[in-house]
CSV table of C-alpha atoms in Angstrom, one decimal:
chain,number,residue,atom,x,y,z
A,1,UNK,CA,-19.2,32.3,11.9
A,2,UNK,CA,-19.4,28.6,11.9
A,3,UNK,CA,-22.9,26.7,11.1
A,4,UNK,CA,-24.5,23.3,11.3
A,5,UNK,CA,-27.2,23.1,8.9
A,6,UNK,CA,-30.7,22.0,10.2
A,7,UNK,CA,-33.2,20.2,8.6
A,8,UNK,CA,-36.6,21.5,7.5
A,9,UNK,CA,-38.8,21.6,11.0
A,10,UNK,CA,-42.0,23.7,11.9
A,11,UNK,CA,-41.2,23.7,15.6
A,12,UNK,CA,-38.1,25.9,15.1
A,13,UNK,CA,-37.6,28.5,17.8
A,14,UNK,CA,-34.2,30.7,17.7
A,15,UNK,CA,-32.8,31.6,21.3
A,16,UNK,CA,-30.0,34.5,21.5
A,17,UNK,CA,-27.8,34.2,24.3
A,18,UNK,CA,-25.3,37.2,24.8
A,19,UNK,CA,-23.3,36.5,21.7
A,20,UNK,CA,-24.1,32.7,21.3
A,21,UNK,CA,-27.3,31.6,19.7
A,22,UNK,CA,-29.1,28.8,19.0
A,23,UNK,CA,-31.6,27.9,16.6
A,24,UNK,CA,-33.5,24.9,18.2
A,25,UNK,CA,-36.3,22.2,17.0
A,26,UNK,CA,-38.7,21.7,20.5
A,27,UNK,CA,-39.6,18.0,18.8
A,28,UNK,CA,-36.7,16.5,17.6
A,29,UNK,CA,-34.4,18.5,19.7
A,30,UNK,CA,-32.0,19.3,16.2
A,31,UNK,CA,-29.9,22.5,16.3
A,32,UNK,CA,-28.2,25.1,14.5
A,33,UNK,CA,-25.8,26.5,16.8
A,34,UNK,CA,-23.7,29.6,16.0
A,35,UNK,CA,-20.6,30.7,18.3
A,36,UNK,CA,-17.4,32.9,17.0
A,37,UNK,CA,-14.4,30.7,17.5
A,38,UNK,CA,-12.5,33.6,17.8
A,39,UNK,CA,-14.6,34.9,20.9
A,40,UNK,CA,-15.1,32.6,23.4
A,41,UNK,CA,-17.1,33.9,26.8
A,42,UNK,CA,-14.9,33.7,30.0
A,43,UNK,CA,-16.1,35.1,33.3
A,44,UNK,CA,-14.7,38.4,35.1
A,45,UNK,CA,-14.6,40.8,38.0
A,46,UNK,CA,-16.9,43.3,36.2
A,47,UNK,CA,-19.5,41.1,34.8
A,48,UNK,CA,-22.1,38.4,36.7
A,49,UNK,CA,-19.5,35.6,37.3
A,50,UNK,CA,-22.2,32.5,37.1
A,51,UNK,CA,-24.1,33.5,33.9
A,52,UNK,CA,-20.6,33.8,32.1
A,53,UNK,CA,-19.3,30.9,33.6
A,54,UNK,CA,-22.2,29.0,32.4
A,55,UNK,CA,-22.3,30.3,28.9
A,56,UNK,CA,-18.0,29.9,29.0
A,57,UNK,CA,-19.0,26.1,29.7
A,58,UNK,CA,-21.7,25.9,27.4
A,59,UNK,CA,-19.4,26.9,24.8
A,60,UNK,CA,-16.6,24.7,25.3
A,61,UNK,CA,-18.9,21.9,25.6
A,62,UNK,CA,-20.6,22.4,22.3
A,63,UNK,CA,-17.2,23.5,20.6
A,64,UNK,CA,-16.3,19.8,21.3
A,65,UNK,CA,-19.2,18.4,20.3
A,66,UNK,CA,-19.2,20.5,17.0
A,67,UNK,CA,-16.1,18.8,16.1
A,68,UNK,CA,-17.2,15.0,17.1
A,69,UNK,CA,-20.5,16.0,15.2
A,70,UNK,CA,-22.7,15.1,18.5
A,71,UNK,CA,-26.4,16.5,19.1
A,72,UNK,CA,-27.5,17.7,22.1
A,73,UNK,CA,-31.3,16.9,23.8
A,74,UNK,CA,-31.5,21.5,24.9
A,75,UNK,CA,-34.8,20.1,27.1
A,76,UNK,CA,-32.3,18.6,29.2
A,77,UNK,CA,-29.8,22.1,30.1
A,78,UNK,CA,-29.6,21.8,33.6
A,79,UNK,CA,-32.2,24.0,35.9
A,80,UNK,CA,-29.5,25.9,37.4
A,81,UNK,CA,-28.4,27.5,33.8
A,82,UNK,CA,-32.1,27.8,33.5
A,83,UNK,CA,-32.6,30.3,36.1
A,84,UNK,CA,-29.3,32.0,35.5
A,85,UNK,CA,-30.3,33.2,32.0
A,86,UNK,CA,-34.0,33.6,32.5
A,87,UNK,CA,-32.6,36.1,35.9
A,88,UNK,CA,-31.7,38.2,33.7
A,89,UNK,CA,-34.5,38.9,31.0
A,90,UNK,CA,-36.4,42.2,32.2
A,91,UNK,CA,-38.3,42.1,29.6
A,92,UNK,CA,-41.2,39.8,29.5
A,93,UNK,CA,-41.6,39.0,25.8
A,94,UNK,CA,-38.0,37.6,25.7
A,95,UNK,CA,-38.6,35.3,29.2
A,96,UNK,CA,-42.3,33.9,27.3
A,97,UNK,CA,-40.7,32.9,24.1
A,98,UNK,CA,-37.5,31.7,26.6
A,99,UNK,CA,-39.7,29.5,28.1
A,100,UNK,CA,-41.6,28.4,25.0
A,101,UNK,CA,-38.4,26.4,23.2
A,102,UNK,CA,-39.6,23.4,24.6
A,103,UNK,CA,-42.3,22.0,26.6
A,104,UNK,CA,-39.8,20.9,29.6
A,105,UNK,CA,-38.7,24.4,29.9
A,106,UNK,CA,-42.1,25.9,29.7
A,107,UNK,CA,-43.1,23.5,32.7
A,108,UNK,CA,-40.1,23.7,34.9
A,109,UNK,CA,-40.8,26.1,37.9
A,110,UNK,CA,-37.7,28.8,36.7
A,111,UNK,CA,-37.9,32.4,38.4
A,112,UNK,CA,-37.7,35.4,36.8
A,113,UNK,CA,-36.9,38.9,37.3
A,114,UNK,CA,-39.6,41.5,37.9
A,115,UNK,CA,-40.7,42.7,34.8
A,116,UNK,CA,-40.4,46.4,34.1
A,117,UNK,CA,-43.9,48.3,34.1
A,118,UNK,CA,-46.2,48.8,30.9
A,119,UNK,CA,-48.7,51.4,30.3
A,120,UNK,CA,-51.7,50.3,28.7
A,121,UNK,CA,-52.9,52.9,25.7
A,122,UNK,CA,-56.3,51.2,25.4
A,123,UNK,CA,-59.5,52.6,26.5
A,124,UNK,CA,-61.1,50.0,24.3
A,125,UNK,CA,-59.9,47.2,21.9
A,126,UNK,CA,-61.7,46.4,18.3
A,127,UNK,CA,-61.8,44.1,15.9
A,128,UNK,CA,-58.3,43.6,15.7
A,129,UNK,CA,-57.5,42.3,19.0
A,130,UNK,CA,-54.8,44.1,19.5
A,131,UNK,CA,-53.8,45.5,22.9
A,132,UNK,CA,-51.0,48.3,22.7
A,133,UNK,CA,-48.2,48.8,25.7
A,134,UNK,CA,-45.1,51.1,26.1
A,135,UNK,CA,-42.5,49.7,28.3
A,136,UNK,CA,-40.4,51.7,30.7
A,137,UNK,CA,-37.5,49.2,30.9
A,138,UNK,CA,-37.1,49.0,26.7
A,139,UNK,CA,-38.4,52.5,25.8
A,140,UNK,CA,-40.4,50.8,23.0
A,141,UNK,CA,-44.1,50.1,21.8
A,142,UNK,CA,-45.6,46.6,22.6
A,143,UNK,CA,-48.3,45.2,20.6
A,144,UNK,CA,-50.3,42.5,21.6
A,145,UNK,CA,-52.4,40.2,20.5
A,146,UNK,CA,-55.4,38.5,22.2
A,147,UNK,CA,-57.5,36.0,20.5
A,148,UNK,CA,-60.5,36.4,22.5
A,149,UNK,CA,-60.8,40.1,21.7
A,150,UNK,CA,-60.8,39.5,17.9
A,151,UNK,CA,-63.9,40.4,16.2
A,152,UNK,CA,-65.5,43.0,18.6
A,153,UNK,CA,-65.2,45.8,20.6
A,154,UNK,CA,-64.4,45.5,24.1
A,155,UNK,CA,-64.0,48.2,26.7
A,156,UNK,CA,-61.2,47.9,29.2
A,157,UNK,CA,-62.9,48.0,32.5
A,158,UNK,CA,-60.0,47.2,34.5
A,159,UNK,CA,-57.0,45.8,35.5
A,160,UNK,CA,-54.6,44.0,37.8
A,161,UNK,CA,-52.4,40.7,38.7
A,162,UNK,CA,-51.2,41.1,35.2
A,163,UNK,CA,-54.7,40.6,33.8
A,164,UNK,CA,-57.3,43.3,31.9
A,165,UNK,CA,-61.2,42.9,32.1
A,166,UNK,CA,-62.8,43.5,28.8
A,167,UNK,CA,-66.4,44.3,28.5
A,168,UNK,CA,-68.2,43.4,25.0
A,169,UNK,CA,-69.7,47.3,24.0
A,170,UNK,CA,-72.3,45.3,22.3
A,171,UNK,CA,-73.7,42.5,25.1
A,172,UNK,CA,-72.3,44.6,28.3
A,173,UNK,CA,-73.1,41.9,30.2
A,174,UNK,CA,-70.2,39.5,28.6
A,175,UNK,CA,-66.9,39.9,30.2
A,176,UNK,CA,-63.9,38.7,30.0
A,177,UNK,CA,-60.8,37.9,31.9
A,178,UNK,CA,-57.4,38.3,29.7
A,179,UNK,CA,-53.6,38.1,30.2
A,180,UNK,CA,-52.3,40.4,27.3
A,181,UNK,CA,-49.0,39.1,27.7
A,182,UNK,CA,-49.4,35.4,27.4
A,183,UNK,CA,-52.7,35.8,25.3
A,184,UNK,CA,-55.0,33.6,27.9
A,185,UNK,CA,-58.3,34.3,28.6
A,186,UNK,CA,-61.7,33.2,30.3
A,187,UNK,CA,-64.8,34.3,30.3
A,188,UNK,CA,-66.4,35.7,33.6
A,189,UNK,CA,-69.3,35.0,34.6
A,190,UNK,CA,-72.3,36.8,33.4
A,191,UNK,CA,-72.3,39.9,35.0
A,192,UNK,CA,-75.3,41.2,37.3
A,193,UNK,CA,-78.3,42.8,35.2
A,194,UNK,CA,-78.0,46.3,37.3
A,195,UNK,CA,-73.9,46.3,35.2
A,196,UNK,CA,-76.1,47.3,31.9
A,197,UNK,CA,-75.0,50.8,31.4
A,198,UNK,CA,-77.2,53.3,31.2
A,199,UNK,CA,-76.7,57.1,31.1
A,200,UNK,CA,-74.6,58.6,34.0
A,201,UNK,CA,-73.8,54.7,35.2
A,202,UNK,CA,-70.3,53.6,34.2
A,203,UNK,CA,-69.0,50.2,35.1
A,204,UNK,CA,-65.6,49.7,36.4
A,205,UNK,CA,-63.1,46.8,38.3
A,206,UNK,CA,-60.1,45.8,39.1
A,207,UNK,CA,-58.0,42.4,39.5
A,208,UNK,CA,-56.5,41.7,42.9
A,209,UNK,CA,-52.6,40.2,43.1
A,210,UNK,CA,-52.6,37.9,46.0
A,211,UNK,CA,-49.1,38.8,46.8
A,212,UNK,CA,-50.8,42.3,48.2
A,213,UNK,CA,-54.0,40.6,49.2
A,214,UNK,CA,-52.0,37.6,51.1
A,215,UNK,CA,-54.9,35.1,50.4
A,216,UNK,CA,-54.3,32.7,48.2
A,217,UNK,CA,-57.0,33.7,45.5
A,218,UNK,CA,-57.9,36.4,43.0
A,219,UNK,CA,-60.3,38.3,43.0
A,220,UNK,CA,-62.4,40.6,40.5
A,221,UNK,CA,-64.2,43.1,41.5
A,222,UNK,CA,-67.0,45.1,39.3
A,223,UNK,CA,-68.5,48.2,40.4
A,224,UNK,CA,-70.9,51.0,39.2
A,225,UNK,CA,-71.2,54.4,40.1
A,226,UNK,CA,-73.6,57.5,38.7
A,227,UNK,CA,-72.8,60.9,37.8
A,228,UNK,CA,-73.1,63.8,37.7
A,229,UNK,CA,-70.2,65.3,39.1
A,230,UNK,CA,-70.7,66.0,43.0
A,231,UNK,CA,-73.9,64.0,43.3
A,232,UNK,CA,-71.7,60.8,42.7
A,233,UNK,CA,-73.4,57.8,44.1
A,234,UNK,CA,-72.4,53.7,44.5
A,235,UNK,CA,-74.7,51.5,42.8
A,236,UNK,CA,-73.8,47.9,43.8
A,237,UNK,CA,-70.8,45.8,43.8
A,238,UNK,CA,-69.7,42.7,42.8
A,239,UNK,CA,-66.9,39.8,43.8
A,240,UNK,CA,-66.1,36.9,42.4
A,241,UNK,CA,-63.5,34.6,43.3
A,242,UNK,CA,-61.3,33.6,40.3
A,243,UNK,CA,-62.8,30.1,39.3
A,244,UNK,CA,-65.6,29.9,41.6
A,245,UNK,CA,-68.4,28.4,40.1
A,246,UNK,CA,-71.3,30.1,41.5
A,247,UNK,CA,-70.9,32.9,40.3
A,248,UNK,CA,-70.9,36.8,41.6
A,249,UNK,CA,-71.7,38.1,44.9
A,250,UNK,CA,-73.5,41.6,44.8
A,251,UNK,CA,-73.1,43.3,47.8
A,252,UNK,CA,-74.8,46.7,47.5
A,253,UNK,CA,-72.9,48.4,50.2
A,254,UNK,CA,-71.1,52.1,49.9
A,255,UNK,CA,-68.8,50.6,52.8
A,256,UNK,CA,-67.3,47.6,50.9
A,257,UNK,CA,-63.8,49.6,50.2
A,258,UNK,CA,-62.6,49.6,54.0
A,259,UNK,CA,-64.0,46.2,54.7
A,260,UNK,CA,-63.3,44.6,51.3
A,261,UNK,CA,-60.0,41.8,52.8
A,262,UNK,CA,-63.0,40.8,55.1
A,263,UNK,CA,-65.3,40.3,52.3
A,264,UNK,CA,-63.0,38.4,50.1
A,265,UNK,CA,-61.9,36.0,53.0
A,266,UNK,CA,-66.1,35.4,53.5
A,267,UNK,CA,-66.5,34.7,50.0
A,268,UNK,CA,-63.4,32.2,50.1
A,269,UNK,CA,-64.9,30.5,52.9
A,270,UNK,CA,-68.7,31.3,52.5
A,271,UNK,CA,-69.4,31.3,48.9
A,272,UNK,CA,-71.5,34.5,47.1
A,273,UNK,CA,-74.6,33.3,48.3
A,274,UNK,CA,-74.2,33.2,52.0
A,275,UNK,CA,-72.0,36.8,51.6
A,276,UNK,CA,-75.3,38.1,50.2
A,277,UNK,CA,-77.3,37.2,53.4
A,278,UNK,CA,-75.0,38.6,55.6
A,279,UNK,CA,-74.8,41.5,53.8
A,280,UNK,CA,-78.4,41.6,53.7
A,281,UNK,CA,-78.8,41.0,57.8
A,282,UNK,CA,-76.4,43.8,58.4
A,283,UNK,CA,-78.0,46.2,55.9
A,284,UNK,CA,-81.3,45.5,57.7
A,285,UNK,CA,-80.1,45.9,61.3
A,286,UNK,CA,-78.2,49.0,60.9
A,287,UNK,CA,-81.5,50.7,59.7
A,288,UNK,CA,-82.1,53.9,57.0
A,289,UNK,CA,-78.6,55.6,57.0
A,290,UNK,CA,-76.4,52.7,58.3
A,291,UNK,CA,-74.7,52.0,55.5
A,292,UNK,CA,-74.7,54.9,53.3
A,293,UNK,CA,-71.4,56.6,54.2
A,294,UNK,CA,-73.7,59.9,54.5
A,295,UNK,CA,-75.3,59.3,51.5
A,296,UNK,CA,-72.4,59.9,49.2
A,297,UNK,CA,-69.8,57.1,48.4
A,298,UNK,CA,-66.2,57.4,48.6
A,299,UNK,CA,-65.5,56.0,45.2
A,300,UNK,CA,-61.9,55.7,43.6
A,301,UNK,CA,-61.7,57.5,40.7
A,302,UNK,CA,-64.4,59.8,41.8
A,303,UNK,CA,-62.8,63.0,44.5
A,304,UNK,CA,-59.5,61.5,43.1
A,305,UNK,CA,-59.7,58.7,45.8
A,306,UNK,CA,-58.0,55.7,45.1
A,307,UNK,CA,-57.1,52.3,47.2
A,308,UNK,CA,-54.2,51.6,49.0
A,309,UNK,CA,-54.9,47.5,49.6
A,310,UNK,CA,-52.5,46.0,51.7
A,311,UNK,CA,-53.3,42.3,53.3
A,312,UNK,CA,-56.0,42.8,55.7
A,313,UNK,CA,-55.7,46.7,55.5
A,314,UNK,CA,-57.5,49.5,52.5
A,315,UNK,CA,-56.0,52.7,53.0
A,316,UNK,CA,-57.2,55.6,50.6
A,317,UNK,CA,-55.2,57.9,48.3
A,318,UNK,CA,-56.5,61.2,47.1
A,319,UNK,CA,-54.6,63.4,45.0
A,320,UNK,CA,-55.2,67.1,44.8
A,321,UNK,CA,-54.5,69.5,42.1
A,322,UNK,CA,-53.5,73.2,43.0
A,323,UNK,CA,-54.5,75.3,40.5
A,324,UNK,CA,-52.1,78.4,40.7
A,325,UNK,CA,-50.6,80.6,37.9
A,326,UNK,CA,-48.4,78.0,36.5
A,327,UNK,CA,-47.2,79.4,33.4
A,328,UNK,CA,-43.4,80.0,34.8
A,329,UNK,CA,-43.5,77.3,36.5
A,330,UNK,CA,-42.3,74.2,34.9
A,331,UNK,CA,-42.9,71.3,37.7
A,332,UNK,CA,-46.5,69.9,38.1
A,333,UNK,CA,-48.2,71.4,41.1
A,334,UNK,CA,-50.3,68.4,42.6
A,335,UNK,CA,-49.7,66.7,45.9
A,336,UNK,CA,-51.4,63.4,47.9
A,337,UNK,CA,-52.5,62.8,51.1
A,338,UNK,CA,-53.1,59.5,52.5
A,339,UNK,CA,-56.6,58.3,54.9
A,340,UNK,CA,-58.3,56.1,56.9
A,341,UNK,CA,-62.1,55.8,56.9
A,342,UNK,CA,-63.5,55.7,60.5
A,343,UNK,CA,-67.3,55.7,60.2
A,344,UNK,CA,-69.0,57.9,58.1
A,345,UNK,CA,-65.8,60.7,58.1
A,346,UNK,CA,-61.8,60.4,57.2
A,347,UNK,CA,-58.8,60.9,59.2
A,348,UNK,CA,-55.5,62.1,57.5
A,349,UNK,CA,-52.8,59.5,58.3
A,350,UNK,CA,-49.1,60.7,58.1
A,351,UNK,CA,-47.2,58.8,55.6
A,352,UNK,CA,-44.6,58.4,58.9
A,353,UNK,CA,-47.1,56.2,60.4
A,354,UNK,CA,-48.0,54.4,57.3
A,355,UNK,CA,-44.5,52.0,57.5
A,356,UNK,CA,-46.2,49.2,55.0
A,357,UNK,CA,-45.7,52.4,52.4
A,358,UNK,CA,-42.0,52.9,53.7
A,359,UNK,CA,-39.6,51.9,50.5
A,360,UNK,CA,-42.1,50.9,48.0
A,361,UNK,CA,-43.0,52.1,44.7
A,362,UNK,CA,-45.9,53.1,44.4
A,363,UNK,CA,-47.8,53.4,40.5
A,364,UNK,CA,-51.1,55.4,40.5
A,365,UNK,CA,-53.2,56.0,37.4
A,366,UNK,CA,-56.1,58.2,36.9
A,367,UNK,CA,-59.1,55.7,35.6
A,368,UNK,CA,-57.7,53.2,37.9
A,369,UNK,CA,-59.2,51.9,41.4
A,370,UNK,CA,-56.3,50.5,43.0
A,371,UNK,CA,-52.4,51.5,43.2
A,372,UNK,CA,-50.1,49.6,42.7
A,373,UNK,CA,-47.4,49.2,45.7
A,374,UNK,CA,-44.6,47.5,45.5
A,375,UNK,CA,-40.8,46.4,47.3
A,376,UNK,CA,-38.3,49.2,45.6
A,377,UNK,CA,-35.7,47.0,43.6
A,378,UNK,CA,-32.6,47.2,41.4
A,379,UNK,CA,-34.9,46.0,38.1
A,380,UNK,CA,-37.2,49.0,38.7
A,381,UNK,CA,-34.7,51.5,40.1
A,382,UNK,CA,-33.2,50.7,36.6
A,383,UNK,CA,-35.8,52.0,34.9
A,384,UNK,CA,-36.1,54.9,37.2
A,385,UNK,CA,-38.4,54.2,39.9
A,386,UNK,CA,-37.4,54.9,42.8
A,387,UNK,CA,-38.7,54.2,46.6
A,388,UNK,CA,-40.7,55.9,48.6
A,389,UNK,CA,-42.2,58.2,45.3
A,390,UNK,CA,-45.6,58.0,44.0
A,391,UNK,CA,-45.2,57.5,40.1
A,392,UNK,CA,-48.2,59.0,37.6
A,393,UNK,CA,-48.9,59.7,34.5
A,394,UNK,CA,-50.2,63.1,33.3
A,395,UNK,CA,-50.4,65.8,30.3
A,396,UNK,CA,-48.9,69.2,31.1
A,397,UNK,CA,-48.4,72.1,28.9
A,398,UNK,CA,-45.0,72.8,27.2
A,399,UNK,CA,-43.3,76.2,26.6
A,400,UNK,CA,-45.8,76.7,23.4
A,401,UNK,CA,-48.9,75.9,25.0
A,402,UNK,CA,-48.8,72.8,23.5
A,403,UNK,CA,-49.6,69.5,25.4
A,404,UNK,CA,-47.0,66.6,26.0
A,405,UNK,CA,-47.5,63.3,28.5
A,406,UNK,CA,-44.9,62.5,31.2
A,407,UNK,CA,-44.3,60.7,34.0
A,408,UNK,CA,-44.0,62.5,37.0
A,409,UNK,CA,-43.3,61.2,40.3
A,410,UNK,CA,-44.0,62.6,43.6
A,411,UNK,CA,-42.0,62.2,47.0
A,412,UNK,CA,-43.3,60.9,49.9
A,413,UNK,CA,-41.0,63.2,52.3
A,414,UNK,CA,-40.3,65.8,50.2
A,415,UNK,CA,-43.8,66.1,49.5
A,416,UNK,CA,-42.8,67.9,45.7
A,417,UNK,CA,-43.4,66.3,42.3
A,418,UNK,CA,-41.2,66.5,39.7
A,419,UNK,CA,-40.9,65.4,36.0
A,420,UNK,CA,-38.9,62.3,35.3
A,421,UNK,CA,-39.3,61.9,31.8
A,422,UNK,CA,-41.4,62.4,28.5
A,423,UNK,CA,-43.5,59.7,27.4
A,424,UNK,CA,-44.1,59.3,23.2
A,425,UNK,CA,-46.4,60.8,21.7
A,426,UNK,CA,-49.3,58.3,21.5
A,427,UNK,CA,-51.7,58.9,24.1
A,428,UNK,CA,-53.7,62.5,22.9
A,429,UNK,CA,-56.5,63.1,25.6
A,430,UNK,CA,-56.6,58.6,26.6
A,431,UNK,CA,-54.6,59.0,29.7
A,432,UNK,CA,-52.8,55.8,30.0
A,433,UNK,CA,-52.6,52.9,33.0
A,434,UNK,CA,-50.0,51.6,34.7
A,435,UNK,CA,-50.0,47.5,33.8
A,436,UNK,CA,-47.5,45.0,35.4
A,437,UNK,CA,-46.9,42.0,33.3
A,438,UNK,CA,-47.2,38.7,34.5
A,439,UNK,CA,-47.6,34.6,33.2
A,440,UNK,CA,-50.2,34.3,35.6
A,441,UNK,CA,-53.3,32.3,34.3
A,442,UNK,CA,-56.7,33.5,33.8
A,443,UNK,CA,-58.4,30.2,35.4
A,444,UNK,CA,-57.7,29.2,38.7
């Protein structure tokens, strides 16, 4: 293995590439570059021709330049190589610190594959500020660390876009907005007064992706909801448009989950306080009952309802358990059903008549609000998701009577759920939430 020596430098950052790497200062552009002469990279049939070609050329290049004891400026490898290697890291803590060798290639506009699903096995976050993951596509445990949830205790109220809402457990009106992967943050604004928890009243939210959504903005969205268990009521809810400087929008309205793409696109063009008024007109025209959905809310997470948001459309997803003797039987026996709200009652929708659900994957989690749906691709069939199957996570008893956590997924046609693999052994009773990791920012 051959070496060039480099100086002393705190802005080191080592890159792997297949079996080339390169050890490269992002201020002085100095490197240490390793490559075994006796290997060189040459593209073929059975491999992708362009990234091998590129690192074939790469390598003859710096062979050359080895010998005539040139350096190399590595912020100026052409965008084209760029986006070949950086296609192909699935997993996102190897495409941050890809982009973070230099400050060109952080801030040129590269792709990148879609990242393989996380779970999140936090229900809260303390002192520490560490956030633990387990990823699908490397089978491993991700910690991560997020500077503004060092020094406290912070409940995870929700997620989305890539991005976790954190509630201080001490001031439970503080909140704030954080992207575990990238380790941004910004604080939200001061929630409502009616979001201080009190018994049977448990806050909630959820991040929207504008790639479901199709506006152009993110949205939070906090909600409250009381117990007990069949009396289960809506409180108020509350929007906010990600870096909109007025603040919340509390609508206190049990029919905000069919209507809520209307609502956001008011708030984008309204602001929260005109959205209140209308809210309050409409509340006062349509008299006692008008908007009380029969006096009981159809809350996710509540009945085992969850959203289904999709542009200008919320479908709802309830999942029901049937309990049968199930002690022979090792397959999960739960099934979904799919609804639309049409005044004050449901109607069942066939998932044949549903075609914005035809070939996605779709990723529900118990404490969470919305699913996740998404295009079925090669990067997640690789980690075994496949279309049209709804993916969850859930305990079930082993041949001892034990308890072990695995994801099972359910098919949309053949209406059967099946086991597709174990997950480790970290989660006890915390049942875990699906995350999808992103670089977006936490300010808008």
């Amino acid at each position: 293995m051959n070496q060039i020596k480099l100086p002393r430098c705190k802005h080191n950052y080592m890159l792997r590439l297949s079996s080339v790497s390169f050890l490269i200062c992002a201020s002085c552009s100095h490197y240490k570059y390793r490559f075994p002469w006796s290997r060189t990279l040459r593209p073929h049939a059975t491999s992708h021709p362009s990234l091998l070609s590129s690192f074939y050329n790469i390598s003859v290049v710096l062979q050359f330049e080895l010998m005539e004891g040139y350096s190399r400026d590595w912020a100026g490898l052409v965008v084209d190589i760029l986006e070949c290697i950086s296609g192909r890291l699935t997993d996102p803590k190897d495409f941050v610190r890809f982009r973070a060798v230099c400050p060109q290639w952080h801030s040129i506009p590269i792709t990148h594959a879609r990242f393989a699903p996380w779970i999140l096995n936090n229900a809260e976050v303390h002192g520490s500020g560490d956030i633990q993951f387990y990823s699908l596509g490397t089978g491993k445990i991700h910690k991560k660390h997020v500077p503004a949830l060092e020094g406290k205790t912070t409940r995870i109220a929700g997620l989305g876009a890539g991005l976790l809402i954190g509630i201080d457990c001490d001031d439970k009106l503080s909140a704030v907005l954080v992207n575990p992967l990238t380790g941004d943050s910004n604080a939200l604004p001061r929630l409502p007064e009616w979001c201080q928890c009190h018994r049977g009243y448990l806050i909630h939210g959820f991040v929207t992706d504008p790639k479901v959504t199709g506006e152009k903005d993110v949205f939070v969205v906090i909600y409250g909801y009381r117990w007990p268990v069949g009396d289960e009521r809506l409180g108020h809810i509350a929007l906010w448009r990600l870096g909109d400087a007025d603040g919340w929008a509390t609508i206190a309205s049990q029919r905000f989950w069919p209507m809520m793409p209307q609502y956001m696109s008011r708030l984008s063009k309204h602001g929260p306080r005109m959205l209140e008024e209308e809210m309050a007109t409409a509340a006062a025209g349509c008299g006692k009952n008008g908007l009380t959905n029969g006096g009981k809310a159809l809350i996710p997470v509540m009945e085992s309802t969850y959203l289904l948001l999709n542009k200008d459309r919320v479908r709802f997803l309830s999942q029901h358990w049937m309990f049968t003797d199930t002690t022979h039987l090792p397959q999960p026996q739960v099934t979904f059903e799919l609804h639309d709200l049409l005044g004050d009652s449901s109607a069942l929708v066939d998932w044949d008549n549903a075609p914005e659900l035809q070939d996605k994957v779709i990723l529900h989690s118990g404490r969470d609000t919305l699913c996740y749906c998404h295009p079925a691709s090669d990067d997640l069939a690789r980690v075994g998701l496949s279309k049209n199957c709804i993916y969850y996570l859930s305990h079930l008893t082993d041949s001892v009577g034990g308890q072990d956590y695995y994801l099972v997924k359910w098919d949309l046609h053949e209406r059967i759920a099946t086991i597709v693999m174990q997950i480790p052994r970290l989660w006890d009773w915390v049942p875990g939430q699906w995350f999808l990791p992103t670089l977006r920012k936490c300010s808008s």
